[in-house]
Amino acid sequence: MLDFNWWWAFLALPLPLIVRFLVPKASEPSLAALRVPRLRPEQHNEDRTVRKSKVALATATLIWLALVTAAAQPQWLGEPVSIPNEGREMMLAVDLSGSMKIDDMQLNGRQVNRLTMTKSVVYDFIQRRVGDRLGLILFADTAYVQAPLTYDRETVSTLLSEAVIGLVGEQTAIGDAIGLAVKRFDAKDESNNVLILLTDGQNTAGNITPEQAKELAIKKGVKIYTIGVGADKMLIQSFFGSRQINPSQELDETMLSDIASSTGGQYFRARNAEELNSIYQQLDTLEPIEGETRKMRPLTALFYYPLAFALLGSVLWIVGAFFKSLFGGMSLKSTDKESVEKQA
């Protein structure tokens, strides 16, 4: 829909007519006392002059209309678009330590490692978080921000899918991951700050301990949901046959549960892909997706079209007047010369 932001600018349209009628005309130069009758071709010149005056008036009128229209700031209002309510900041922290490559998970009937299963489930979770700003932290020997808080869910999903085990070491810096997330939330005091931390081990590296990071999260009001990943049973083949082991024996569930409960979150245990998917569905319930309650209409400015027309018309008018005066003067001199020759 076409709209004018400064519609009252059209009140200036009759301004040239007002000036024309209110301002006195300039005195015309005195004419010769004696008029010499001329032949009929003079009438042709007068008609030509009248036509030129009408063209000039029409051009000036169009330029003035274009300028006033540009001043009124025309804009095109698009269809209403729903935008999500702001308010939730959610950071995902994913473990990339060496133990994440243990093949103790089932995904679509095939044996996969823990990170592959995590990527598959977390991707669906990210796609459902319409209205939330999501960020991604990857950690092993240290923690780093792979994706800052953003509404671009596809970018977060892509960066997670490109994560590689061992990229930043083989150990697990849980405290650094929590501390880094709290730091990224620090400038968003008015929002609901949520950290979802997924790991399969215990804190074995980093500059701050999980206890220190927990106190920092409590102070800043960051709610942490922790997820322990890894199967309880796994059969391995050896020279002496197969035997059953617990591949998650190093998982520090006590620490993860304490961090979650102390910050107002919860601890979850994911032994397979189905349990992990169920956990993320529970998180959708615990941290509901914001509804799309606000609407906006995109605006497209159009003032530069009439403004460009006015500028182009003015330039053409000036150039035309220049050439008219140039060639008109040459024609007048030629006519005067012919007149003198005839009189002689």
mmCIF file of N, CA and C in Angstrom, residues 39-90:
data_model
loop_
_atom_site.group_PDB
_atom_site.id
_atom_site.type_symbol
_atom_site.label_atom_id
_atom_site.label_comp_id
_atom_site.label_asym_id
_atom_site.label_seq_id
_atom_site.Cartn_x
_atom_site.Cartn_y
_atom_site.Cartn_z
ATOM 1 N N LEU A 39 5.904 40.968 -42.800
ATOM 2 C CA LEU A 39 5.182 39.984 -43.581
ATOM 3 C C LEU A 39 4.575 38.917 -42.668
ATOM 4 N N ARG A 40 3.750 38.114 -43.165
ATOM 5 C CA ARG A 40 3.007 37.101 -42.402
ATOM 6 C C ARG A 40 3.897 36.083 -41.684
ATOM 7 N N PRO A 41 5.128 35.763 -42.143
ATOM 8 C CA PRO A 41 5.968 34.788 -41.447
ATOM 9 C C PRO A 41 6.218 35.133 -39.997
ATOM 10 N N GLU A 42 6.074 36.404 -39.595
ATOM 11 C CA GLU A 42 6.271 36.783 -38.196
ATOM 12 C C GLU A 42 5.260 36.088 -37.291
ATOM 13 N N GLN A 43 4.057 35.875 -37.820
ATOM 14 C CA GLN A 43 3.025 35.183 -37.049
ATOM 15 C C GLN A 43 3.475 33.751 -36.716
ATOM 16 N N HIS A 44 4.181 33.121 -37.645
ATOM 17 C CA HIS A 44 4.694 31.779 -37.418
ATOM 18 C C HIS A 44 5.687 31.747 -36.256
ATOM 19 N N ASN A 45 6.531 32.796 -36.187
ATOM 20 C CA ASN A 45 7.513 32.887 -35.103
ATOM 21 C C ASN A 45 6.821 33.079 -33.760
ATOM 22 N N GLU A 46 5.727 33.876 -33.751
ATOM 23 C CA GLU A 46 4.999 34.100 -32.503
ATOM 24 C C GLU A 46 4.342 32.809 -32.024
ATOM 25 N N ASP A 47 3.755 32.029 -32.939
ATOM 26 C CA ASP A 47 3.160 30.756 -32.573
ATOM 27 C C ASP A 47 4.207 29.797 -32.023
ATOM 28 N N ARG A 48 5.356 29.836 -32.617
ATOM 29 C CA ARG A 48 6.451 28.969 -32.162
ATOM 30 C C ARG A 48 6.897 29.360 -30.757
ATOM 31 N N THR A 49 6.933 30.649 -30.489
ATOM 32 C CA THR A 49 7.308 31.134 -29.155
ATOM 33 C C THR A 49 6.281 30.720 -28.118
ATOM 34 N N VAL A 50 5.002 30.799 -28.490
ATOM 35 C CA VAL A 50 3.932 30.406 -27.567
ATOM 36 C C VAL A 50 4.031 28.921 -27.237
ATOM 37 N N ARG A 51 4.319 28.091 -28.251
ATOM 38 C CA ARG A 51 4.452 26.657 -28.017
ATOM 39 C C ARG A 51 5.620 26.360 -27.087
ATOM 40 N N LYS A 52 6.730 27.049 -27.285
ATOM 41 C CA LYS A 52 7.890 26.859 -26.420
ATOM 42 C C LYS A 52 7.579 27.255 -24.986
ATOM 43 N N SER A 53 6.804 28.314 -24.823
ATOM 44 C CA SER A 53 6.430 28.751 -23.476
ATOM 45 C C SER A 53 5.557 27.707 -22.789
ATOM 46 N N LYS A 54 4.643 27.107 -23.532
ATOM 47 C CA LYS A 54 3.789 26.076 -22.948
ATOM 48 C C LYS A 54 4.599 24.845 -22.551
ATOM 49 N N VAL A 55 5.562 24.465 -23.388
ATOM 50 C CA VAL A 55 6.418 23.315 -23.060
ATOM 51 C C VAL A 55 7.239 23.604 -21.806
ATOM 52 N N ALA A 56 7.779 24.824 -21.725
ATOM 53 C CA ALA A 56 8.567 25.202 -20.551
ATOM 54 C C ALA A 56 7.712 25.189 -19.291
ATOM 55 N N LEU A 57 6.462 25.682 -19.400
ATOM 56 C CA LEU A 57 5.560 25.698 -18.251
ATOM 57 C C LEU A 57 5.214 24.273 -17.815
ATOM 58 N N ALA A 58 4.949 23.408 -18.775
ATOM 59 C CA ALA A 58 4.624 22.018 -18.442
ATOM 60 C C ALA A 58 5.817 21.315 -17.779
ATOM 61 N N THR A 59 7.011 21.577 -18.301
ATOM 62 C CA THR A 59 8.211 20.959 -17.713
ATOM 63 C C THR A 59 8.433 21.430 -16.282
ATOM 64 N N ALA A 60 8.301 22.754 -16.082
ATOM 65 C CA ALA A 60 8.480 23.295 -14.736
ATOM 66 C C ALA A 60 7.436 22.739 -13.773
ATOM 67 N N THR A 61 6.206 22.569 -14.270
ATOM 68 C CA THR A 61 5.148 22.032 -13.422
ATOM 69 C C THR A 61 5.456 20.596 -13.004
ATOM 70 N N LEU A 62 5.909 19.779 -13.950
ATOM 71 C CA LEU A 62 6.251 18.393 -13.629
ATOM 72 C C LEU A 62 7.406 18.313 -12.634
ATOM 73 N N ILE A 63 8.402 19.181 -12.816
ATOM 74 C CA ILE A 63 9.536 19.181 -11.891
ATOM 75 C C ILE A 63 9.080 19.567 -10.492
ATOM 76 N N TRP A 64 8.215 20.556 -10.391
ATOM 77 C CA TRP A 64 7.706 20.994 -9.090
ATOM 78 C C TRP A 64 6.877 19.884 -8.430
ATOM 79 N N LEU A 65 6.023 19.222 -9.210
ATOM 80 C CA LEU A 65 5.233 18.119 -8.667
ATOM 81 C C LEU A 65 6.130 16.993 -8.146
ATOM 82 N N ALA A 66 7.200 16.707 -8.890
ATOM 83 C CA ALA A 66 8.118 15.653 -8.469
ATOM 84 C C ALA A 66 8.831 16.029 -7.171
ATOM 85 N N LEU A 67 9.246 17.293 -7.050
ATOM 86 C CA LEU A 67 9.925 17.741 -5.836
ATOM 87 C C LEU A 67 9.005 17.677 -4.623
ATOM 88 N N VAL A 68 7.774 18.118 -4.785
ATOM 89 C CA VAL A 68 6.823 18.077 -3.671
ATOM 90 C C VAL A 68 6.511 16.631 -3.283
ATOM 91 N N THR A 69 6.380 15.759 -4.273
ATOM 92 C CA THR A 69 6.116 14.343 -3.989
ATOM 93 C C THR A 69 7.277 13.709 -3.240
ATOM 94 N N ALA A 70 8.501 14.048 -3.642
ATOM 95 C CA ALA A 70 9.674 13.522 -2.935
ATOM 96 C C ALA A 70 9.712 14.041 -1.503
ATOM 97 N N ALA A 71 9.360 15.324 -1.312
ATOM 98 C CA ALA A 71 9.345 15.895 0.039
ATOM 99 C C ALA A 71 8.302 15.229 0.926
ATOM 100 N N ALA A 72 7.239 14.725 0.344
ATOM 101 C CA ALA A 72 6.194 14.045 1.112
ATOM 102 C C ALA A 72 6.615 12.651 1.559
ATOM 103 N N GLN A 73 7.806 12.203 1.152
ATOM 104 C CA GLN A 73 8.361 10.905 1.532
ATOM 105 C C GLN A 73 7.409 9.746 1.240
ATOM 106 N N PRO A 74 7.185 9.445 -0.036
ATOM 107 C CA PRO A 74 6.349 8.278 -0.357
ATOM 108 C C PRO A 74 7.033 6.989 0.069
ATOM 109 N N GLN A 75 6.269 6.041 0.533
ATOM 110 C CA GLN A 75 6.808 4.748 0.953
ATOM 111 C C GLN A 75 5.767 3.664 0.705
ATOM 112 N N TRP A 76 6.272 2.464 0.490
ATOM 113 C CA TRP A 76 5.383 1.334 0.231
ATOM 114 C C TRP A 76 5.307 0.466 1.478
ATOM 115 N N LEU A 77 4.098 0.274 1.978
ATOM 116 C CA LEU A 77 3.874 -0.556 3.152
ATOM 117 C C LEU A 77 3.591 -1.987 2.704
ATOM 118 N N GLY A 78 4.461 -2.906 3.127
ATOM 119 C CA GLY A 78 4.271 -4.305 2.772
ATOM 120 C C GLY A 78 3.216 -4.977 3.627
ATOM 121 N N GLU A 79 3.010 -6.257 3.389
ATOM 122 C CA GLU A 79 2.050 -7.022 4.162
ATOM 123 C C GLU A 79 2.557 -7.209 5.593
ATOM 124 N N PRO A 80 1.669 -7.259 6.588
ATOM 125 C CA PRO A 80 2.100 -7.454 7.983
ATOM 126 C C PRO A 80 2.887 -8.748 8.141
ATOM 127 N N VAL A 81 3.991 -8.655 8.883
ATOM 128 C CA VAL A 81 4.868 -9.805 9.125
ATOM 129 C C VAL A 81 4.954 -10.031 10.627
ATOM 130 N N SER A 82 4.774 -11.261 11.055
ATOM 131 C CA SER A 82 4.871 -11.590 12.475
ATOM 132 C C SER A 82 6.337 -11.687 12.869
ATOM 133 N N ILE A 83 6.661 -11.107 14.002
ATOM 134 C CA ILE A 83 8.020 -11.194 14.536
ATOM 135 C C ILE A 83 7.936 -11.759 15.942
ATOM 136 N N PRO A 84 8.923 -12.534 16.333
ATOM 137 C CA PRO A 84 8.867 -13.172 17.653
ATOM 138 C C PRO A 84 9.107 -12.178 18.775
ATOM 139 N N ASN A 85 8.556 -12.493 19.931
ATOM 140 C CA ASN A 85 8.840 -11.712 21.126
ATOM 141 C C ASN A 85 10.266 -11.980 21.576
ATOM 142 N N GLU A 86 10.969 -10.918 21.895
ATOM 143 C CA GLU A 86 12.305 -11.081 22.435
ATOM 144 C C GLU A 86 12.198 -11.373 23.934
ATOM 145 N N GLY A 87 13.194 -12.018 24.502
ATOM 146 C CA GLY A 87 13.140 -12.263 25.916
ATOM 147 C C GLY A 87 13.974 -13.441 26.367
ATOM 148 N N ARG A 88 14.189 -14.460 25.518
ATOM 149 C CA ARG A 88 14.942 -15.630 25.935
ATOM 150 C C ARG A 88 16.256 -15.695 25.174
ATOM 151 N N GLU A 89 17.324 -15.855 25.938
ATOM 152 C CA GLU A 89 18.645 -16.080 25.358
ATOM 153 C C GLU A 89 19.058 -17.491 25.745
ATOM 154 N N MET A 90 19.344 -18.341 24.765
ATOM 155 C CA MET A 90 19.649 -19.741 25.047
ATOM 156 C C MET A 90 20.987 -20.115 24.410
#
